[in-house]
Amino acid sequence: MESVNVTCPHCETRFEVPAARERMICPRCGTAWASRTRGDHRFREKDPRMADESAPPLAIVESRLEELDELMDQVRSEIEALRSRELSAPLQLGCSFFGLFFVVTVILAGFMLLGKTYFGGWIFYLCLALVVAAGIARIRRNLKSRVRPANLRLERFDLEQSLANLQAERDRIDGLRARLTAND
């Protein structure tokens, strides 16, 4: 990941941040600001989404920690949803085959009990072929519309990486909170 050096507009402390990051909190004084890049020029502006600069730095850090905790909870729930979809994919396919087997069995039993004269005849085989064809068409339609487990696994892996990045950011800001409370 590419990083850039920035200078805090409040205390003039220089530190590195990832190049893609726009919202920042100074590790020394806790000032919140947005840093945007246009071409090669990087400029600072007050971030309206963050607390104003007159707020105590510890309050800004606490609000950022709460925001990160909420994001991490959302990512964890998305990971669990993907994991359940990934694990249920083979089960859904098995249920489709079991449903086809069940319907074929019902057709066989129905012809054996009710249509003894037709059992083994062309009407029996026609009904059996129609049921099997409809079942296979339904299974194919389900297979086309469902997301492959490998795609779900990749998406889950990406979310787990994002969660690790959020945890690293939370640890960094938690360290900042510890330094701020030690200074007070």
PDB file of C-alpha atoms in Angstrom:
ATOM      1  CA  MET A   1       0.000   0.000   0.000  1.00  0.00           C
ATOM      2  CA  GLU A   2       1.353   3.389  -0.977  1.00  0.00           C
ATOM      3  CA  SER A   3       1.770   5.968   1.811  1.00  0.00           C
ATOM      4  CA  VAL A   4       2.354   9.711   1.881  1.00  0.00           C
ATOM      5  CA  ASN A   5       3.769  12.133   4.444  1.00  0.00           C
ATOM      6  CA  VAL A   6       1.291  14.665   5.789  1.00  0.00           C
ATOM      7  CA  THR A   7       1.616  17.542   8.216  1.00  0.00           C
ATOM      8  CA  CYS A   8      -0.966  18.249  10.881  1.00  0.00           C
ATOM      9  CA  PRO A   9      -2.519  21.699  10.292  1.00  0.00           C
ATOM     10  CA  HIS A  10      -2.734  22.297  14.045  1.00  0.00           C
ATOM     11  CA  CYS A  11       0.590  21.179  15.583  1.00  0.00           C
ATOM     12  CA  GLU A  12       2.705  20.740  12.420  1.00  0.00           C
ATOM     13  CA  THR A  13       3.554  17.095  13.277  1.00  0.00           C
ATOM     14  CA  ARG A  14       4.606  15.060  10.236  1.00  0.00           C
ATOM     15  CA  PHE A  15       3.462  11.440   9.905  1.00  0.00           C
ATOM     16  CA  GLU A  16       2.719   8.844   7.233  1.00  0.00           C
ATOM     17  CA  VAL A  17      -0.737   7.716   6.170  1.00  0.00           C
ATOM     18  CA  PRO A  18      -1.978   5.483   3.343  1.00  0.00           C
ATOM     19  CA  ALA A  19      -2.349   7.499   0.145  1.00  0.00           C
ATOM     20  CA  ALA A  20      -6.029   6.598  -0.246  1.00  0.00           C
ATOM     21  CA  ARG A  21      -6.987   7.846   3.217  1.00  0.00           C
ATOM     22  CA  GLU A  22      -8.853  11.120   3.198  1.00  0.00           C
ATOM     23  CA  ARG A  23      -9.912  11.480   6.848  1.00  0.00           C
ATOM     24  CA  MET A  24      -7.186  11.706   9.456  1.00  0.00           C
ATOM     25  CA  ILE A  25      -6.601  12.295  13.138  1.00  0.00           C
ATOM     26  CA  CYS A  26      -3.225  13.606  14.258  1.00  0.00           C
ATOM     27  CA  PRO A  27      -1.496  11.085  16.560  1.00  0.00           C
ATOM     28  CA  ARG A  28      -0.010  13.920  18.624  1.00  0.00           C
ATOM     29  CA  CYS A  29      -2.767  16.479  19.156  1.00  0.00           C
ATOM     30  CA  GLY A  30      -5.873  14.603  17.920  1.00  0.00           C
ATOM     31  CA  THR A  31      -6.922  17.228  15.362  1.00  0.00           C
ATOM     32  CA  ALA A  32      -9.329  15.821  12.762  1.00  0.00           C
ATOM     33  CA  TRP A  33      -9.155  16.950   9.144  1.00  0.00           C
ATOM     34  CA  ALA A  34      -9.652  15.803   5.584  1.00  0.00           C
ATOM     35  CA  SER A  35      -6.720  15.650   3.209  1.00  0.00           C
ATOM     36  CA  ARG A  36      -7.532  15.452  -0.471  1.00  0.00           C
ATOM     37  CA  THR A  37      -5.293  15.054  -3.479  1.00  0.00           C
ATOM     38  CA  ARG A  38      -5.816  16.833  -6.775  1.00  0.00           C
ATOM     39  CA  GLY A  39      -3.052  16.009  -9.202  1.00  0.00           C
ATOM     40  CA  ASP A  40       0.223  16.332  -7.297  1.00  0.00           C
ATOM     41  CA  HIS A  41      -1.136  18.886  -4.826  1.00  0.00           C
ATOM     42  CA  ARG A  42      -2.430  17.726  -1.437  1.00  0.00           C
ATOM     43  CA  PHE A  43      -4.521  20.227   0.560  1.00  0.00           C
ATOM     44  CA  ARG A  44      -6.188  20.206   3.962  1.00  0.00           C
ATOM     45  CA  GLU A  45      -9.685  21.168   4.901  1.00  0.00           C
ATOM     46  CA  LYS A  46     -11.832  20.722   7.931  1.00  0.00           C
ATOM     47  CA  ASP A  47     -13.773  17.464   7.663  1.00  0.00           C
ATOM     48  CA  PRO A  48     -17.481  18.147   8.271  1.00  0.00           C
ATOM     49  CA  ARG A  49     -18.116  14.481   9.082  1.00  0.00           C
ATOM     50  CA  MET A  50     -15.736  14.574  12.038  1.00  0.00           C
ATOM     51  CA  ALA A  51     -15.890  16.560  15.238  1.00  0.00           C
ATOM     52  CA  ASP A  52     -14.771  20.162  15.073  1.00  0.00           C
ATOM     53  CA  GLU A  53     -11.228  21.116  16.062  1.00  0.00           C
ATOM     54  CA  SER A  54     -12.411  22.820  19.236  1.00  0.00           C
ATOM     55  CA  ALA A  55     -13.584  19.476  20.633  1.00  0.00           C
ATOM     56  CA  PRO A  56     -11.190  17.742  22.978  1.00  0.00           C
ATOM     57  CA  PRO A  57      -8.875  15.348  21.133  1.00  0.00           C
ATOM     58  CA  LEU A  58      -9.920  12.473  23.379  1.00  0.00           C
ATOM     59  CA  ALA A  59     -13.586  12.952  22.368  1.00  0.00           C
ATOM     60  CA  ILE A  60     -12.611  12.835  18.699  1.00  0.00           C
ATOM     61  CA  VAL A  61     -10.630   9.656  19.240  1.00  0.00           C
ATOM     62  CA  GLU A  62     -13.491   8.066  21.185  1.00  0.00           C
ATOM     63  CA  SER A  63     -15.986   8.893  18.409  1.00  0.00           C
ATOM     64  CA  ARG A  64     -13.644   7.380  15.800  1.00  0.00           C
ATOM     65  CA  LEU A  65     -13.290   4.229  17.926  1.00  0.00           C
ATOM     66  CA  GLU A  66     -17.082   3.924  18.152  1.00  0.00           C
ATOM     67  CA  GLU A  67     -17.352   4.378  14.383  1.00  0.00           C
ATOM     68  CA  LEU A  68     -14.718   1.689  13.799  1.00  0.00           C
ATOM     69  CA  ASP A  69     -16.462  -0.693  16.207  1.00  0.00           C
ATOM     70  CA  GLU A  70     -19.723  -0.282  14.282  1.00  0.00           C
ATOM     71  CA  LEU A  71     -17.949  -0.879  10.960  1.00  0.00           C
ATOM     72  CA  MET A  72     -16.223  -3.958  12.334  1.00  0.00           C
ATOM     73  CA  ASP A  73     -19.540  -5.367  13.591  1.00  0.00           C
ATOM     74  CA  GLN A  74     -21.090  -4.840  10.149  1.00  0.00           C
ATOM     75  CA  VAL A  75     -18.166  -6.549   8.416  1.00  0.00           C
ATOM     76  CA  ARG A  76     -18.315  -9.466  10.872  1.00  0.00           C
ATOM     77  CA  SER A  77     -22.019  -9.966  10.183  1.00  0.00           C
ATOM     78  CA  GLU A  78     -21.380  -9.850   6.414  1.00  0.00           C
ATOM     79  CA  ILE A  79     -18.605 -12.438   6.812  1.00  0.00           C
ATOM     80  CA  GLU A  80     -20.954 -14.728   8.739  1.00  0.00           C
ATOM     81  CA  ALA A  81     -23.664 -14.325   6.085  1.00  0.00           C
ATOM     82  CA  LEU A  82     -21.178 -15.206   3.335  1.00  0.00           C
ATOM     83  CA  ARG A  83     -19.881 -18.170   5.324  1.00  0.00           C
ATOM     84  CA  SER A  84     -23.416 -19.518   5.759  1.00  0.00           C
ATOM     85  CA  ARG A  85     -24.183 -19.058   2.039  1.00  0.00           C
ATOM     86  CA  GLU A  86     -20.899 -20.767   1.190  1.00  0.00           C
ATOM     87  CA  LEU A  87     -21.707 -23.739   3.419  1.00  0.00           C
ATOM     88  CA  SER A  88     -25.325 -24.007   2.290  1.00  0.00           C
ATOM     89  CA  ALA A  89     -24.560 -24.141  -1.462  1.00  0.00           C
ATOM     90  CA  PRO A  90     -23.876 -27.912  -1.587  1.00  0.00           C
ATOM     91  CA  LEU A  91     -26.877 -28.532   0.668  1.00  0.00           C
ATOM     92  CA  GLN A  92     -29.178 -26.692  -1.741  1.00  0.00           C
ATOM     93  CA  LEU A  93     -27.960 -28.821  -4.637  1.00  0.00           C
ATOM     94  CA  GLY A  94     -28.482 -31.998  -2.609  1.00  0.00           C
ATOM     95  CA  CYS A  95     -32.000 -30.882  -1.706  1.00  0.00           C
ATOM     96  CA  SER A  96     -32.801 -30.320  -5.386  1.00  0.00           C
ATOM     97  CA  PHE A  97     -31.691 -33.862  -6.265  1.00  0.00           C
ATOM     98  CA  PHE A  98     -33.608 -35.270  -3.315  1.00  0.00           C
ATOM     99  CA  GLY A  99     -36.745 -33.427  -4.455  1.00  0.00           C
ATOM    100  CA  LEU A 100     -36.410 -34.939  -7.941  1.00  0.00           C
ATOM    101  CA  PHE A 101     -35.902 -38.404  -6.435  1.00  0.00           C
ATOM    102  CA  PHE A 102     -38.982 -37.926  -4.223  1.00  0.00           C
ATOM    103  CA  VAL A 103     -41.218 -36.861  -7.122  1.00  0.00           C
ATOM    104  CA  VAL A 104     -40.058 -39.819  -9.246  1.00  0.00           C
ATOM    105  CA  THR A 105     -40.812 -42.133  -6.321  1.00  0.00           C
ATOM    106  CA  VAL A 106     -44.313 -40.639  -5.941  1.00  0.00           C
ATOM    107  CA  ILE A 107     -44.955 -41.144  -9.675  1.00  0.00           C
ATOM    108  CA  LEU A 108     -43.834 -44.758  -9.433  1.00  0.00           C
ATOM    109  CA  ALA A 109     -46.015 -45.401  -6.378  1.00  0.00           C
ATOM    110  CA  GLY A 110     -49.003 -43.649  -7.953  1.00  0.00           C
ATOM    111  CA  PHE A 111     -48.816 -45.709 -11.109  1.00  0.00           C
ATOM    112  CA  MET A 112     -48.316 -48.909  -9.146  1.00  0.00           C
ATOM    113  CA  LEU A 113     -51.342 -48.280  -6.930  1.00  0.00           C
ATOM    114  CA  LEU A 114     -53.753 -46.351  -9.111  1.00  0.00           C
ATOM    115  CA  GLY A 115     -52.782 -47.057 -12.663  1.00  0.00           C
ATOM    116  CA  LYS A 116     -51.809 -50.731 -12.581  1.00  0.00           C
ATOM    117  CA  THR A 117     -52.905 -51.116 -16.157  1.00  0.00           C
ATOM    118  CA  TYR A 118     -50.651 -48.263 -17.267  1.00  0.00           C
ATOM    119  CA  PHE A 119     -47.594 -49.281 -15.207  1.00  0.00           C
ATOM    120  CA  GLY A 120     -44.853 -50.150 -17.685  1.00  0.00           C
ATOM    121  CA  GLY A 121     -46.808 -48.693 -20.605  1.00  0.00           C
ATOM    122  CA  TRP A 122     -46.101 -45.628 -22.711  1.00  0.00           C
ATOM    123  CA  ILE A 123     -48.187 -43.285 -20.495  1.00  0.00           C
ATOM    124  CA  PHE A 124     -46.135 -44.310 -17.457  1.00  0.00           C
ATOM    125  CA  TYR A 125     -42.828 -43.696 -19.256  1.00  0.00           C
ATOM    126  CA  LEU A 126     -44.094 -40.406 -20.668  1.00  0.00           C
ATOM    127  CA  CYS A 127     -45.115 -39.136 -17.209  1.00  0.00           C
ATOM    128  CA  LEU A 128     -41.816 -40.326 -15.749  1.00  0.00           C
ATOM    129  CA  ALA A 129     -39.827 -38.606 -18.518  1.00  0.00           C
ATOM    130  CA  LEU A 130     -41.779 -35.341 -18.066  1.00  0.00           C
ATOM    131  CA  VAL A 131     -41.177 -35.330 -14.312  1.00  0.00           C
ATOM    132  CA  VAL A 132     -37.449 -36.062 -14.730  1.00  0.00           C
ATOM    133  CA  ALA A 133     -37.097 -33.381 -17.455  1.00  0.00           C
ATOM    134  CA  ALA A 134     -38.919 -30.789 -15.320  1.00  0.00           C
ATOM    135  CA  GLY A 135     -36.758 -31.683 -12.309  1.00  0.00           C
ATOM    136  CA  ILE A 136     -33.523 -31.441 -14.272  1.00  0.00           C
ATOM    137  CA  ALA A 137     -34.622 -28.104 -15.790  1.00  0.00           C
ATOM    138  CA  ARG A 138     -35.331 -26.786 -12.299  1.00  0.00           C
ATOM    139  CA  ILE A 139     -31.947 -27.974 -11.025  1.00  0.00           C
ATOM    140  CA  ARG A 140     -30.171 -26.351 -13.993  1.00  0.00           C
ATOM    141  CA  ARG A 141     -32.028 -23.091 -13.387  1.00  0.00           C
ATOM    142  CA  ASN A 142     -30.963 -23.168  -9.724  1.00  0.00           C
ATOM    143  CA  LEU A 143     -27.362 -23.902 -10.679  1.00  0.00           C
ATOM    144  CA  LYS A 144     -27.242 -20.977 -13.112  1.00  0.00           C
ATOM    145  CA  SER A 145     -28.715 -18.480 -10.670  1.00  0.00           C
ATOM    146  CA  ARG A 146     -26.658 -19.442  -7.652  1.00  0.00           C
ATOM    147  CA  VAL A 147     -23.295 -17.921  -6.834  1.00  0.00           C
ATOM    148  CA  ARG A 148     -20.378 -20.324  -6.968  1.00  0.00           C
ATOM    149  CA  PRO A 149     -18.819 -21.255  -3.601  1.00  0.00           C
ATOM    150  CA  ALA A 150     -15.402 -20.173  -4.917  1.00  0.00           C
ATOM    151  CA  ASN A 151     -16.759 -16.654  -5.579  1.00  0.00           C
ATOM    152  CA  LEU A 152     -18.278 -16.557  -2.104  1.00  0.00           C
ATOM    153  CA  ARG A 153     -14.969 -17.710  -0.646  1.00  0.00           C
ATOM    154  CA  LEU A 154     -13.081 -14.925  -2.454  1.00  0.00           C
ATOM    155  CA  GLU A 155     -15.585 -12.316  -1.332  1.00  0.00           C
ATOM    156  CA  ARG A 156     -15.343 -13.604   2.250  1.00  0.00           C
ATOM    157  CA  PHE A 157     -11.542 -13.471   2.067  1.00  0.00           C
ATOM    158  CA  ASP A 158     -11.709  -9.829   0.906  1.00  0.00           C
ATOM    159  CA  LEU A 159     -14.014  -8.975   3.789  1.00  0.00           C
ATOM    160  CA  GLU A 160     -11.694 -10.734   6.240  1.00  0.00           C
ATOM    161  CA  GLN A 161      -8.807  -8.632   4.899  1.00  0.00           C
ATOM    162  CA  SER A 162     -10.918  -5.499   5.353  1.00  0.00           C
ATOM    163  CA  LEU A 163     -11.722  -6.583   8.891  1.00  0.00           C
ATOM    164  CA  ALA A 164      -8.012  -7.050   9.607  1.00  0.00           C
ATOM    165  CA  ASN A 165      -7.326  -3.552   8.237  1.00  0.00           C
ATOM    166  CA  LEU A 166     -10.108  -2.102  10.384  1.00  0.00           C
ATOM    167  CA  GLN A 167      -8.706  -3.897  13.426  1.00  0.00           C
ATOM    168  CA  ALA A 168      -5.234  -2.478  12.703  1.00  0.00           C
ATOM    169  CA  GLU A 169      -6.745   1.001  12.392  1.00  0.00           C
ATOM    170  CA  ARG A 170      -8.622   0.494  15.653  1.00  0.00           C
ATOM    171  CA  ASP A 171      -5.437  -0.631  17.400  1.00  0.00           C
ATOM    172  CA  ARG A 172      -3.620   2.439  16.067  1.00  0.00           C
ATOM    173  CA  ILE A 173      -6.344   4.786  17.281  1.00  0.00           C
ATOM    174  CA  ASP A 174      -6.545   2.930  20.596  1.00  0.00           C
ATOM    175  CA  GLY A 175      -2.805   3.578  21.002  1.00  0.00           C
ATOM    176  CA  LEU A 176      -3.472   7.224  20.256  1.00  0.00           C
ATOM    177  CA  ARG A 177      -6.148   7.250  22.964  1.00  0.00           C
ATOM    178  CA  ALA A 178      -3.676   5.701  25.420  1.00  0.00           C
ATOM    179  CA  ARG A 179      -1.106   8.422  24.620  1.00  0.00           C
ATOM    180  CA  LEU A 180      -3.740  11.150  25.003  1.00  0.00           C
ATOM    181  CA  THR A 181      -4.900   9.834  28.359  1.00  0.00           C
ATOM    182  CA  ALA A 182      -1.285   9.505  29.517  1.00  0.00           C
ATOM    183  CA  ASN A 183      -0.653  13.173  28.594  1.00  0.00           C
ATOM    184  CA  ASP A 184      -3.716  14.346  30.582  1.00  0.00           C
TER     185      ASP A 184
END
